[in-house]
JSON list of C-alpha atoms in Angstrom, two decimals:
[
{"chain": "A", "resi": 398, "resn": "ASP", "atom": "CA", "xyz": [-186.99, 58.88, 180.27]},
{"chain": "A", "resi": 399, "resn": "ILE", "atom": "CA", "xyz": [-190.28, 58.44, 182.12]},
{"chain": "A", "resi": 400, "resn": "GLN", "atom": "CA", "xyz": [-191.76, 54.95, 181.88]},
{"chain": "A", "resi": 401, "resn": "MET", "atom": "CA", "xyz": [-195.49, 54.23, 181.75]},
{"chain": "A", "resi": 402, "resn": "THR", "atom": "CA", "xyz": [-196.60, 50.94, 183.30]},
{"chain": "A", "resi": 403, "resn": "GLN", "atom": "CA", "xyz": [-200.13, 49.71, 182.67]},
{"chain": "A", "resi": 404, "resn": "SER", "atom": "CA", "xyz": [-201.93, 46.98, 184.54]},
{"chain": "A", "resi": 405, "resn": "PRO", "atom": "CA", "xyz": [-203.31, 44.51, 184.01]},
{"chain": "A", "resi": 406, "resn": "SER", "atom": "CA", "xyz": [-202.04, 43.58, 180.55]},
{"chain": "A", "resi": 407, "resn": "SER", "atom": "CA", "xyz": [-205.33, 41.85, 179.89]},
{"chain": "A", "resi": 408, "resn": "LEU", "atom": "CA", "xyz": [-208.64, 41.24, 181.62]},
{"chain": "A", "resi": 409, "resn": "SER", "atom": "CA", "xyz": [-211.87, 39.40, 181.05]},
{"chain": "A", "resi": 410, "resn": "ALA", "atom": "CA", "xyz": [-215.14, 40.80, 182.37]},
{"chain": "A", "resi": 411, "resn": "SER", "atom": "CA", "xyz": [-218.87, 40.36, 181.89]},
{"chain": "A", "resi": 412, "resn": "VAL", "atom": "CA", "xyz": [-221.29, 42.79, 180.31]},
{"chain": "A", "resi": 413, "resn": "GLY", "atom": "CA", "xyz": [-222.35, 45.28, 182.96]},
{"chain": "A", "resi": 414, "resn": "ASP", "atom": "CA", "xyz": [-219.20, 44.88, 185.06]},
{"chain": "A", "resi": 415, "resn": "ARG", "atom": "CA", "xyz": [-217.25, 47.83, 186.37]},
{"chain": "A", "resi": 416, "resn": "VAL", "atom": "CA", "xyz": [-213.76, 47.70, 184.89]},
{"chain": "A", "resi": 417, "resn": "THR", "atom": "CA", "xyz": [-210.71, 49.64, 186.07]},
{"chain": "A", "resi": 418, "resn": "ILE", "atom": "CA", "xyz": [-207.35, 49.88, 184.32]},
{"chain": "A", "resi": 419, "resn": "THR", "atom": "CA", "xyz": [-204.40, 51.58, 185.95]},
{"chain": "A", "resi": 420, "resn": "CYS", "atom": "CA", "xyz": [-201.28, 53.30, 184.68]},
{"chain": "A", "resi": 421, "resn": "ARG", "atom": "CA", "xyz": [-198.28, 54.42, 186.67]},
{"chain": "A", "resi": 422, "resn": "ALA", "atom": "CA", "xyz": [-195.69, 56.96, 185.55]},
{"chain": "A", "resi": 423, "resn": "SER", "atom": "CA", "xyz": [-192.14, 56.59, 186.85]},
{"chain": "A", "resi": 424, "resn": "GLN", "atom": "CA", "xyz": [-192.06, 60.35, 187.59]},
{"chain": "A", "resi": 425, "resn": "ASP", "atom": "CA", "xyz": [-194.61, 63.08, 188.27]},
{"chain": "A", "resi": 426, "resn": "ILE", "atom": "CA", "xyz": [-196.32, 64.11, 185.01]},
{"chain": "A", "resi": 427, "resn": "GLY", "atom": "CA", "xyz": [-198.99, 66.33, 186.52]},
{"chain": "A", "resi": 428, "resn": "ASN", "atom": "CA", "xyz": [-202.21, 65.78, 184.58]},
{"chain": "A", "resi": 429, "resn": "TYR", "atom": "CA", "xyz": [-200.58, 65.60, 181.13]},
{"chain": "A", "resi": 430, "resn": "PHE", "atom": "CA", "xyz": [-202.07, 62.18, 180.61]},
{"chain": "A", "resi": 431, "resn": "ALA", "atom": "CA", "xyz": [-204.43, 60.51, 178.16]},
{"chain": "A", "resi": 432, "resn": "TRP", "atom": "CA", "xyz": [-206.25, 57.25, 177.51]},
{"chain": "A", "resi": 433, "resn": "TYR", "atom": "CA", "xyz": [-206.91, 55.74, 174.08]},
{"chain": "A", "resi": 434, "resn": "GLN", "atom": "CA", "xyz": [-209.08, 52.90, 172.85]},
{"chain": "A", "resi": 435, "resn": "GLN", "atom": "CA", "xyz": [-208.09, 50.72, 169.90]},
{"chain": "A", "resi": 436, "resn": "LYS", "atom": "CA", "xyz": [-210.62, 48.21, 168.66]},
{"chain": "A", "resi": 437, "resn": "PRO", "atom": "CA", "xyz": [-209.34, 45.22, 166.66]},
{"chain": "A", "resi": 438, "resn": "GLY", "atom": "CA", "xyz": [-208.21, 46.31, 163.20]},
{"chain": "A", "resi": 439, "resn": "LYS", "atom": "CA", "xyz": [-209.09, 49.94, 163.85]},
{"chain": "A", "resi": 440, "resn": "VAL", "atom": "CA", "xyz": [-207.31, 53.23, 164.46]},
{"chain": "A", "resi": 441, "resn": "PRO", "atom": "CA", "xyz": [-206.78, 54.36, 168.07]},
{"chain": "A", "resi": 442, "resn": "LYS", "atom": "CA", "xyz": [-209.30, 56.85, 169.43]},
{"chain": "A", "resi": 443, "resn": "LEU", "atom": "CA", "xyz": [-208.82, 59.42, 172.18]},
{"chain": "A", "resi": 444, "resn": "LEU", "atom": "CA", "xyz": [-211.02, 58.73, 175.20]},
{"chain": "A", "resi": 445, "resn": "ILE", "atom": "CA", "xyz": [-209.69, 60.89, 178.03]},
{"chain": "A", "resi": 446, "resn": "TYR", "atom": "CA", "xyz": [-207.23, 63.79, 178.15]},
{"chain": "A", "resi": 447, "resn": "ALA", "atom": "CA", "xyz": [-205.87, 65.94, 180.95]},
{"chain": "A", "resi": 448, "resn": "ALA", "atom": "CA", "xyz": [-206.24, 62.79, 183.09]},
{"chain": "A", "resi": 449, "resn": "SER", "atom": "CA", "xyz": [-209.98, 63.17, 183.63]},
{"chain": "A", "resi": 450, "resn": "THR", "atom": "CA", "xyz": [-211.57, 65.15, 180.77]},
{"chain": "A", "resi": 451, "resn": "VAL", "atom": "CA", "xyz": [-213.77, 63.00, 178.58]},
{"chain": "A", "resi": 452, "resn": "HIS", "atom": "CA", "xyz": [-213.20, 63.64, 174.86]},
{"chain": "A", "resi": 453, "resn": "SER", "atom": "CA", "xyz": [-216.15, 64.76, 172.77]},
{"chain": "A", "resi": 454, "resn": "GLY", "atom": "CA", "xyz": [-218.44, 61.92, 171.73]},
{"chain": "A", "resi": 455, "resn": "VAL", "atom": "CA", "xyz": [-217.10, 59.40, 174.23]},
{"chain": "A", "resi": 456, "resn": "PRO", "atom": "CA", "xyz": [-219.83, 57.57, 176.17]},
{"chain": "A", "resi": 457, "resn": "SER", "atom": "CA", "xyz": [-220.33, 58.70, 179.75]},
{"chain": "A", "resi": 458, "resn": "ARG", "atom": "CA", "xyz": [-219.53, 55.24, 181.12]},
{"chain": "A", "resi": 459, "resn": "PHE", "atom": "CA", "xyz": [-215.84, 56.06, 180.55]},
{"chain": "A", "resi": 460, "resn": "SER", "atom": "CA", "xyz": [-214.08, 58.14, 183.19]},
{"chain": "A", "resi": 461, "resn": "GLY", "atom": "CA", "xyz": [-210.51, 58.96, 184.13]},
{"chain": "A", "resi": 462, "resn": "SER", "atom": "CA", "xyz": [-208.89, 59.87, 187.42]},
{"chain": "A", "resi": 463, "resn": "GLY", "atom": "CA", "xyz": [-205.53, 60.53, 188.97]},
{"chain": "A", "resi": 464, "resn": "SER", "atom": "CA", "xyz": [-202.65, 62.96, 188.79]},
{"chain": "A", "resi": 465, "resn": "GLY", "atom": "CA", "xyz": [-198.93, 62.96, 189.35]},
{"chain": "A", "resi": 466, "resn": "THR", "atom": "CA", "xyz": [-197.87, 59.34, 188.93]},
{"chain": "A", "resi": 467, "resn": "ASP", "atom": "CA", "xyz": [-201.00, 57.21, 189.33]},
{"chain": "A", "resi": 468, "resn": "PHE", "atom": "CA", "xyz": [-203.92, 57.19, 186.94]},
{"chain": "A", "resi": 469, "resn": "ALA", "atom": "CA", "xyz": [-206.98, 55.06, 186.26]},
{"chain": "A", "resi": 470, "resn": "LEU", "atom": "CA", "xyz": [-209.51, 54.49, 183.51]},
{"chain": "A", "resi": 471, "resn": "THR", "atom": "CA", "xyz": [-212.90, 53.20, 184.63]},
{"chain": "A", "resi": 472, "resn": "ILE", "atom": "CA", "xyz": [-215.68, 51.75, 182.51]},
{"chain": "A", "resi": 473, "resn": "SER", "atom": "CA", "xyz": [-218.71, 51.90, 184.77]},
{"chain": "A", "resi": 474, "resn": "SER", "atom": "CA", "xyz": [-220.73, 49.25, 182.94]},
{"chain": "A", "resi": 475, "resn": "LEU", "atom": "CA", "xyz": [-218.85, 47.22, 180.33]},
{"chain": "A", "resi": 476, "resn": "GLN", "atom": "CA", "xyz": [-220.58, 46.92, 176.97]},
{"chain": "A", "resi": 477, "resn": "PRO", "atom": "CA", "xyz": [-219.82, 44.49, 174.11]},
{"chain": "A", "resi": 478, "resn": "GLU", "atom": "CA", "xyz": [-218.55, 47.37, 171.97]},
{"chain": "A", "resi": 479, "resn": "ASP", "atom": "CA", "xyz": [-215.91, 48.16, 174.61]},
{"chain": "A", "resi": 480, "resn": "VAL", "atom": "CA", "xyz": [-213.88, 45.09, 173.65]},
{"chain": "A", "resi": 481, "resn": "ALA", "atom": "CA", "xyz": [-210.58, 46.71, 172.71]},
{"chain": "A", "resi": 482, "resn": "THR", "atom": "CA", "xyz": [-207.05, 47.42, 173.80]},
{"chain": "A", "resi": 483, "resn": "TYR", "atom": "CA", "xyz": [-206.62, 50.50, 175.94]},
{"chain": "A", "resi": 484, "resn": "TYR", "atom": "CA", "xyz": [-203.43, 52.56, 176.06]},
{"chain": "A", "resi": 485, "resn": "CYS", "atom": "CA", "xyz": [-202.28, 55.27, 178.42]},
{"chain": "A", "resi": 486, "resn": "GLN", "atom": "CA", "xyz": [-199.93, 58.06, 177.35]},
{"chain": "A", "resi": 487, "resn": "LYS", "atom": "CA", "xyz": [-197.99, 60.87, 178.94]},
{"chain": "A", "resi": 488, "resn": "TYR", "atom": "CA", "xyz": [-197.61, 64.13, 177.07]},
{"chain": "A", "resi": 489, "resn": "ASN", "atom": "CA", "xyz": [-195.93, 66.48, 179.52]},
{"chain": "A", "resi": 490, "resn": "SER", "atom": "CA", "xyz": [-192.66, 66.33, 177.58]},
{"chain": "A", "resi": 491, "resn": "VAL", "atom": "CA", "xyz": [-190.94, 64.29, 174.91]},
{"chain": "A", "resi": 492, "resn": "PRO", "atom": "CA", "xyz": [-190.72, 61.36, 174.52]},
{"chain": "A", "resi": 493, "resn": "LEU", "atom": "CA", "xyz": [-194.51, 61.07, 174.42]},
{"chain": "A", "resi": 494, "resn": "THR", "atom": "CA", "xyz": [-194.55, 57.55, 175.79]},
{"chain": "A", "resi": 495, "resn": "PHE", "atom": "CA", "xyz": [-197.45, 55.10, 175.63]},
{"chain": "A", "resi": 496, "resn": "GLY", "atom": "CA", "xyz": [-198.12, 52.35, 178.12]},
{"chain": "A", "resi": 497, "resn": "GLY", "atom": "CA", "xyz": [-197.97, 48.75, 176.99]},
{"chain": "A", "resi": 498, "resn": "GLY", "atom": "CA", "xyz": [-201.72, 48.36, 176.62]},
{"chain": "A", "resi": 499, "resn": "THR", "atom": "CA", "xyz": [-204.54, 46.51, 178.36]},
{"chain": "A", "resi": 500, "resn": "LYS", "atom": "CA", "xyz": [-206.62, 44.08, 176.32]},
{"chain": "A", "resi": 501, "resn": "VAL", "atom": "CA", "xyz": [-210.23, 43.95, 177.50]},
{"chain": "A", "resi": 502, "resn": "GLU", "atom": "CA", "xyz": [-212.29, 40.90, 176.55]},
{"chain": "A", "resi": 503, "resn": "LEU", "atom": "CA", "xyz": [-215.75, 39.64, 177.38]},
{"chain": "A", "resi": 504, "resn": "LYS", "atom": "CA", "xyz": [-216.15, 36.74, 179.74]},
{"chain": "B", "resi": 1021, "resn": "GLU", "atom": "CA", "xyz": [-214.40, 67.12, 157.77]},
{"chain": "B", "resi": 1022, "resn": "VAL", "atom": "CA", "xyz": [-211.04, 66.92, 159.50]},
{"chain": "B", "resi": 1023, "resn": "GLN", "atom": "CA", "xyz": [-208.96, 64.18, 157.90]},
{"chain": "B", "resi": 1024, "resn": "LEU", "atom": "CA", "xyz": [-205.39, 62.92, 157.76]},
{"chain": "B", "resi": 1025, "resn": "VAL", "atom": "CA", "xyz": [-204.44, 60.57, 154.93]},
{"chain": "B", "resi": 1026, "resn": "GLU", "atom": "CA", "xyz": [-201.09, 58.81, 154.96]},
{"chain": "B", "resi": 1027, "resn": "SER", "atom": "CA", "xyz": [-199.31, 57.37, 151.94]},
{"chain": "B", "resi": 1028, "resn": "GLY", "atom": "CA", "xyz": [-195.90, 56.18, 150.90]},
{"chain": "B", "resi": 1029, "resn": "GLY", "atom": "CA", "xyz": [-195.67, 52.91, 152.76]},
{"chain": "B", "resi": 1030, "resn": "GLY", "atom": "CA", "xyz": [-194.54, 49.70, 151.14]},
{"chain": "B", "resi": 1031, "resn": "LEU", "atom": "CA", "xyz": [-191.94, 46.96, 151.05]},
{"chain": "B", "resi": 1032, "resn": "VAL", "atom": "CA", "xyz": [-188.34, 48.09, 151.40]},
{"chain": "B", "resi": 1033, "resn": "GLN", "atom": "CA", "xyz": [-185.10, 46.18, 151.89]},
{"chain": "B", "resi": 1034, "resn": "PRO", "atom": "CA", "xyz": [-183.08, 46.53, 155.10]},
{"chain": "B", "resi": 1035, "resn": "GLY", "atom": "CA", "xyz": [-180.87, 49.59, 154.82]},
{"chain": "B", "resi": 1036, "resn": "GLY", "atom": "CA", "xyz": [-183.25, 51.25, 152.39]},
{"chain": "B", "resi": 1037, "resn": "SER", "atom": "CA", "xyz": [-185.16, 54.51, 152.57]},
{"chain": "B", "resi": 1038, "resn": "LEU", "atom": "CA", "xyz": [-188.77, 55.57, 152.38]},
{"chain": "B", "resi": 1039, "resn": "ARG", "atom": "CA", "xyz": [-190.71, 58.81, 152.60]},
{"chain": "B", "resi": 1040, "resn": "LEU", "atom": "CA", "xyz": [-194.14, 58.80, 154.20]},
{"chain": "B", "resi": 1041, "resn": "SER", "atom": "CA", "xyz": [-196.62, 61.58, 153.51]},
{"chain": "B", "resi": 1042, "resn": "CYS", "atom": "CA", "xyz": [-199.66, 62.74, 155.44]},
{"chain": "B", "resi": 1043, "resn": "ALA", "atom": "CA", "xyz": [-202.11, 64.97, 153.60]},
{"chain": "B", "resi": 1044, "resn": "ALA", "atom": "CA", "xyz": [-204.33, 67.04, 155.85]},
{"chain": "B", "resi": 1045, "resn": "SER", "atom": "CA", "xyz": [-207.78, 68.40, 155.13]},
{"chain": "B", "resi": 1046, "resn": "GLY", "atom": "CA", "xyz": [-209.94, 70.43, 157.46]},
{"chain": "B", "resi": 1047, "resn": "LEU", "atom": "CA", "xyz": [-206.91, 71.33, 159.53]},
{"chain": "B", "resi": 1048, "resn": "THR", "atom": "CA", "xyz": [-203.63, 73.16, 158.99]},
{"chain": "B", "resi": 1049, "resn": "VAL", "atom": "CA", "xyz": [-200.54, 71.13, 159.87]},
{"chain": "B", "resi": 1050, "resn": "SER", "atom": "CA", "xyz": [-198.49, 74.25, 160.60]},
{"chain": "B", "resi": 1051, "resn": "THR", "atom": "CA", "xyz": [-200.80, 75.44, 163.38]},
{"chain": "B", "resi": 1052, "resn": "LYS", "atom": "CA", "xyz": [-200.72, 72.32, 165.56]},
{"chain": "B", "resi": 1053, "resn": "TYR", "atom": "CA", "xyz": [-198.12, 69.92, 166.87]},
{"chain": "B", "resi": 1054, "resn": "MET", "atom": "CA", "xyz": [-198.04, 66.98, 164.43]},
{"chain": "B", "resi": 1055, "resn": "ASN", "atom": "CA", "xyz": [-196.75, 63.51, 165.18]},
{"chain": "B", "resi": 1056, "resn": "TRP", "atom": "CA", "xyz": [-195.89, 60.14, 163.74]},
{"chain": "B", "resi": 1057, "resn": "VAL", "atom": "CA", "xyz": [-196.81, 57.09, 165.81]},
{"chain": "B", "resi": 1058, "resn": "ARG", "atom": "CA", "xyz": [-196.12, 53.51, 164.73]},
{"chain": "B", "resi": 1059, "resn": "GLN", "atom": "CA", "xyz": [-197.40, 50.09, 165.64]},
{"chain": "B", "resi": 1060, "resn": "ALA", "atom": "CA", "xyz": [-195.57, 46.88, 164.88]},
{"chain": "B", "resi": 1061, "resn": "PRO", "atom": "CA", "xyz": [-197.82, 43.94, 163.91]},
{"chain": "B", "resi": 1062, "resn": "GLY", "atom": "CA", "xyz": [-199.62, 42.67, 167.01]},
{"chain": "B", "resi": 1063, "resn": "LYS", "atom": "CA", "xyz": [-197.78, 45.12, 169.26]},
{"chain": "B", "resi": 1064, "resn": "GLY", "atom": "CA", "xyz": [-198.50, 48.36, 171.09]},
{"chain": "B", "resi": 1065, "resn": "LEU", "atom": "CA", "xyz": [-198.29, 52.00, 170.10]},
{"chain": "B", "resi": 1066, "resn": "GLU", "atom": "CA", "xyz": [-194.89, 53.69, 169.84]},
{"chain": "B", "resi": 1067, "resn": "TRP", "atom": "CA", "xyz": [-194.46, 57.44, 169.49]},
{"chain": "B", "resi": 1068, "resn": "VAL", "atom": "CA", "xyz": [-191.87, 58.21, 166.79]},
{"chain": "B", "resi": 1069, "resn": "SER", "atom": "CA", "xyz": [-191.57, 61.96, 166.24]},
{"chain": "B", "resi": 1070, "resn": "VAL", "atom": "CA", "xyz": [-193.19, 65.38, 166.64]},
{"chain": "B", "resi": 1071, "resn": "ILE", "atom": "CA", "xyz": [-192.86, 68.70, 164.85]},
{"chain": "B", "resi": 1072, "resn": "TYR", "atom": "CA", "xyz": [-193.93, 71.78, 166.75]},
{"chain": "B", "resi": 1073, "resn": "VAL", "atom": "CA", "xyz": [-195.58, 74.89, 165.33]},
{"chain": "B", "resi": 1074, "resn": "ASP", "atom": "CA", "xyz": [-192.23, 76.72, 165.47]},
{"chain": "B", "resi": 1075, "resn": "GLY", "atom": "CA", "xyz": [-190.61, 73.91, 163.46]},
{"chain": "B", "resi": 1076, "resn": "SER", "atom": "CA", "xyz": [-188.78, 72.28, 166.34]},
{"chain": "B", "resi": 1077, "resn": "THR", "atom": "CA", "xyz": [-188.51, 68.53, 165.95]},
{"chain": "B", "resi": 1078, "resn": "TYR", "atom": "CA", "xyz": [-188.07, 65.69, 168.42]},
{"chain": "B", "resi": 1079, "resn": "TYR", "atom": "CA", "xyz": [-187.60, 61.95, 168.01]},
{"chain": "B", "resi": 1080, "resn": "ALA", "atom": "CA", "xyz": [-187.82, 58.69, 169.90]},
{"chain": "B", "resi": 1081, "resn": "ASP", "atom": "CA", "xyz": [-184.43, 57.15, 170.54]},
{"chain": "B", "resi": 1082, "resn": "SER", "atom": "CA", "xyz": [-185.28, 54.44, 167.99]},
{"chain": "B", "resi": 1083, "resn": "ALA", "atom": "CA", "xyz": [-185.68, 57.12, 165.29]},
{"chain": "B", "resi": 1084, "resn": "LYS", "atom": "CA", "xyz": [-182.89, 59.56, 166.12]},
{"chain": "B", "resi": 1085, "resn": "GLY", "atom": "CA", "xyz": [-180.33, 59.96, 163.37]},
{"chain": "B", "resi": 1086, "resn": "ARG", "atom": "CA", "xyz": [-182.35, 57.89, 160.88]},
{"chain": "B", "resi": 1087, "resn": "PHE", "atom": "CA", "xyz": [-185.76, 59.57, 160.61]},
{"chain": "B", "resi": 1088, "resn": "THR", "atom": "CA", "xyz": [-186.59, 63.18, 159.77]},
{"chain": "B", "resi": 1089, "resn": "ILE", "atom": "CA", "xyz": [-189.98, 64.78, 160.27]},
{"chain": "B", "resi": 1090, "resn": "SER", "atom": "CA", "xyz": [-190.88, 67.79, 158.16]},
{"chain": "B", "resi": 1091, "resn": "ARG", "atom": "CA", "xyz": [-193.85, 69.59, 156.69]},
{"chain": "B", "resi": 1092, "resn": "ASP", "atom": "CA", "xyz": [-194.73, 71.55, 153.57]},
{"chain": "B", "resi": 1093, "resn": "ASP", "atom": "CA", "xyz": [-196.95, 74.41, 154.68]},
{"chain": "B", "resi": 1094, "resn": "SER", "atom": "CA", "xyz": [-197.89, 75.33, 151.11]},
{"chain": "B", "resi": 1095, "resn": "LYS", "atom": "CA", "xyz": [-199.22, 71.81, 150.49]},
{"chain": "B", "resi": 1096, "resn": "ASN", "atom": "CA", "xyz": [-200.48, 71.21, 154.03]},
{"chain": "B", "resi": 1097, "resn": "VAL", "atom": "CA", "xyz": [-198.58, 67.92, 154.14]},
{"chain": "B", "resi": 1098, "resn": "LEU", "atom": "CA", "xyz": [-196.54, 66.25, 156.89]},
{"chain": "B", "resi": 1099, "resn": "TYR", "atom": "CA", "xyz": [-193.63, 63.96, 156.00]},
{"chain": "B", "resi": 1100, "resn": "LEU", "atom": "CA", "xyz": [-191.49, 61.32, 157.62]},
{"chain": "B", "resi": 1101, "resn": "HIS", "atom": "CA", "xyz": [-188.24, 60.58, 155.83]},
{"chain": "B", "resi": 1102, "resn": "MET", "atom": "CA", "xyz": [-186.86, 57.24, 156.95]},
{"chain": "B", "resi": 1103, "resn": "ARG", "atom": "CA", "xyz": [-183.43, 55.86, 156.08]},
{"chain": "B", "resi": 1104, "resn": "SER", "atom": "CA", "xyz": [-181.23, 52.96, 157.18]},
{"chain": "B", "resi": 1105, "resn": "LEU", "atom": "CA", "xyz": [-184.41, 50.99, 157.73]},
{"chain": "B", "resi": 1106, "resn": "ARG", "atom": "CA", "xyz": [-184.33, 47.86, 159.87]},
{"chain": "B", "resi": 1107, "resn": "ALA", "atom": "CA", "xyz": [-186.67, 44.90, 160.24]},
{"chain": "B", "resi": 1108, "resn": "GLU", "atom": "CA", "xyz": [-187.84, 46.32, 163.57]},
{"chain": "B", "resi": 1109, "resn": "ASP", "atom": "CA", "xyz": [-189.15, 49.42, 161.75]},
{"chain": "B", "resi": 1110, "resn": "THR", "atom": "CA", "xyz": [-191.87, 47.25, 160.21]},
{"chain": "B", "resi": 1111, "resn": "GLY", "atom": "CA", "xyz": [-195.36, 48.37, 161.15]},
{"chain": "B", "resi": 1112, "resn": "THR", "atom": "CA", "xyz": [-198.22, 50.73, 160.53]},
{"chain": "B", "resi": 1113, "resn": "TYR", "atom": "CA", "xyz": [-197.30, 54.40, 160.69]},
{"chain": "B", "resi": 1114, "resn": "PHE", "atom": "CA", "xyz": [-199.95, 56.84, 161.81]},
{"chain": "B", "resi": 1115, "resn": "CYS", "atom": "CA", "xyz": [-200.00, 60.59, 161.33]},
{"chain": "B", "resi": 1116, "resn": "VAL", "atom": "CA", "xyz": [-201.54, 62.21, 164.43]},
{"chain": "B", "resi": 1117, "resn": "ARG", "atom": "CA", "xyz": [-202.57, 65.69, 165.44]},
{"chain": "B", "resi": 1118, "resn": "TRP", "atom": "CA", "xyz": [-201.68, 66.76, 168.97]},
{"chain": "B", "resi": 1119, "resn": "ASN", "atom": "CA", "xyz": [-204.37, 69.16, 170.12]},
{"chain": "B", "resi": 1120, "resn": "GLU", "atom": "CA", "xyz": [-205.94, 68.02, 173.32]},
{"chain": "B", "resi": 1121, "resn": "ALA", "atom": "CA", "xyz": [-203.69, 64.97, 173.45]},
{"chain": "B", "resi": 1122, "resn": "PHE", "atom": "CA", "xyz": [-203.63, 62.95, 170.22]},
{"chain": "B", "resi": 1123, "resn": "ASP", "atom": "CA", "xyz": [-207.12, 63.70, 169.00]},
{"chain": "B", "resi": 1124, "resn": "ILE", "atom": "CA", "xyz": [-207.03, 63.12, 165.23]},
{"chain": "B", "resi": 1125, "resn": "TRP", "atom": "CA", "xyz": [-205.43, 59.99, 163.72]},
{"chain": "B", "resi": 1126, "resn": "GLY", "atom": "CA", "xyz": [-204.96, 59.00, 160.11]},
{"chain": "B", "resi": 1127, "resn": "GLN", "atom": "CA", "xyz": [-205.76, 55.51, 158.89]},
{"chain": "B", "resi": 1128, "resn": "GLY", "atom": "CA", "xyz": [-202.08, 54.61, 158.75]},
{"chain": "B", "resi": 1129, "resn": "THR", "atom": "CA", "xyz": [-199.68, 53.37, 156.09]},
{"chain": "B", "resi": 1130, "resn": "MET", "atom": "CA", "xyz": [-197.90, 50.02, 156.31]},
{"chain": "B", "resi": 1131, "resn": "VAL", "atom": "CA", "xyz": [-194.14, 49.77, 156.11]},
{"chain": "B", "resi": 1132, "resn": "ILE", "atom": "CA", "xyz": [-192.51, 46.37, 155.68]},
{"chain": "B", "resi": 1133, "resn": "VAL", "atom": "CA", "xyz": [-188.75, 46.11, 155.93]},
{"chain": "B", "resi": 1134, "resn": "SER", "atom": "CA", "xyz": [-187.66, 42.76, 154.57]},
{"chain": "B", "resi": 1135, "resn": "SER", "atom": "CA", "xyz": [-185.30, 41.23, 152.07]}
]
């Protein structure tokens, strides 16, 4: 099975900082890749699909890039409401594996 | 409004069984790929199972042979039948629509496996 490795597992940044989270697939998954945001005590929400397409209603400060095995989620200017855990996921084939998550906190 | 509402969670003893339900409104479960995803307390997301439009089903290794995903098209409900439950099955179970990735999530139902 293809493994999804996220890094870092956690980070602390200041409001206004540019934040980048990466995810690596152990095999080529094309662009069948998504990012999710889960705020504390809440349900996960889709942010990015097809590696770089921003889901409807998601603020423009969120962007995704990459294809094949290496992907990134960038928050161009971190806001207090962005405190959350972010998960990557592959969906090219089953199993539809998630990464381990990246917890983003405010400094 | 598109909505998924899970039910059926609760406390069950190890080795026991449980059936989770996911009632859909504003969408038809038979026309999209539908999934179950779980999250152990304080842990990450784990995909559990999917049912395709044609009825094909697939499972995570942790669920194979113990869990069965199904749907009732007449009721527009998705199910997850779970048996031989273990402590490590404890967590919140989410019903999720796979459209453009996992775009619609239910609120989840909690399953606790403990004696």
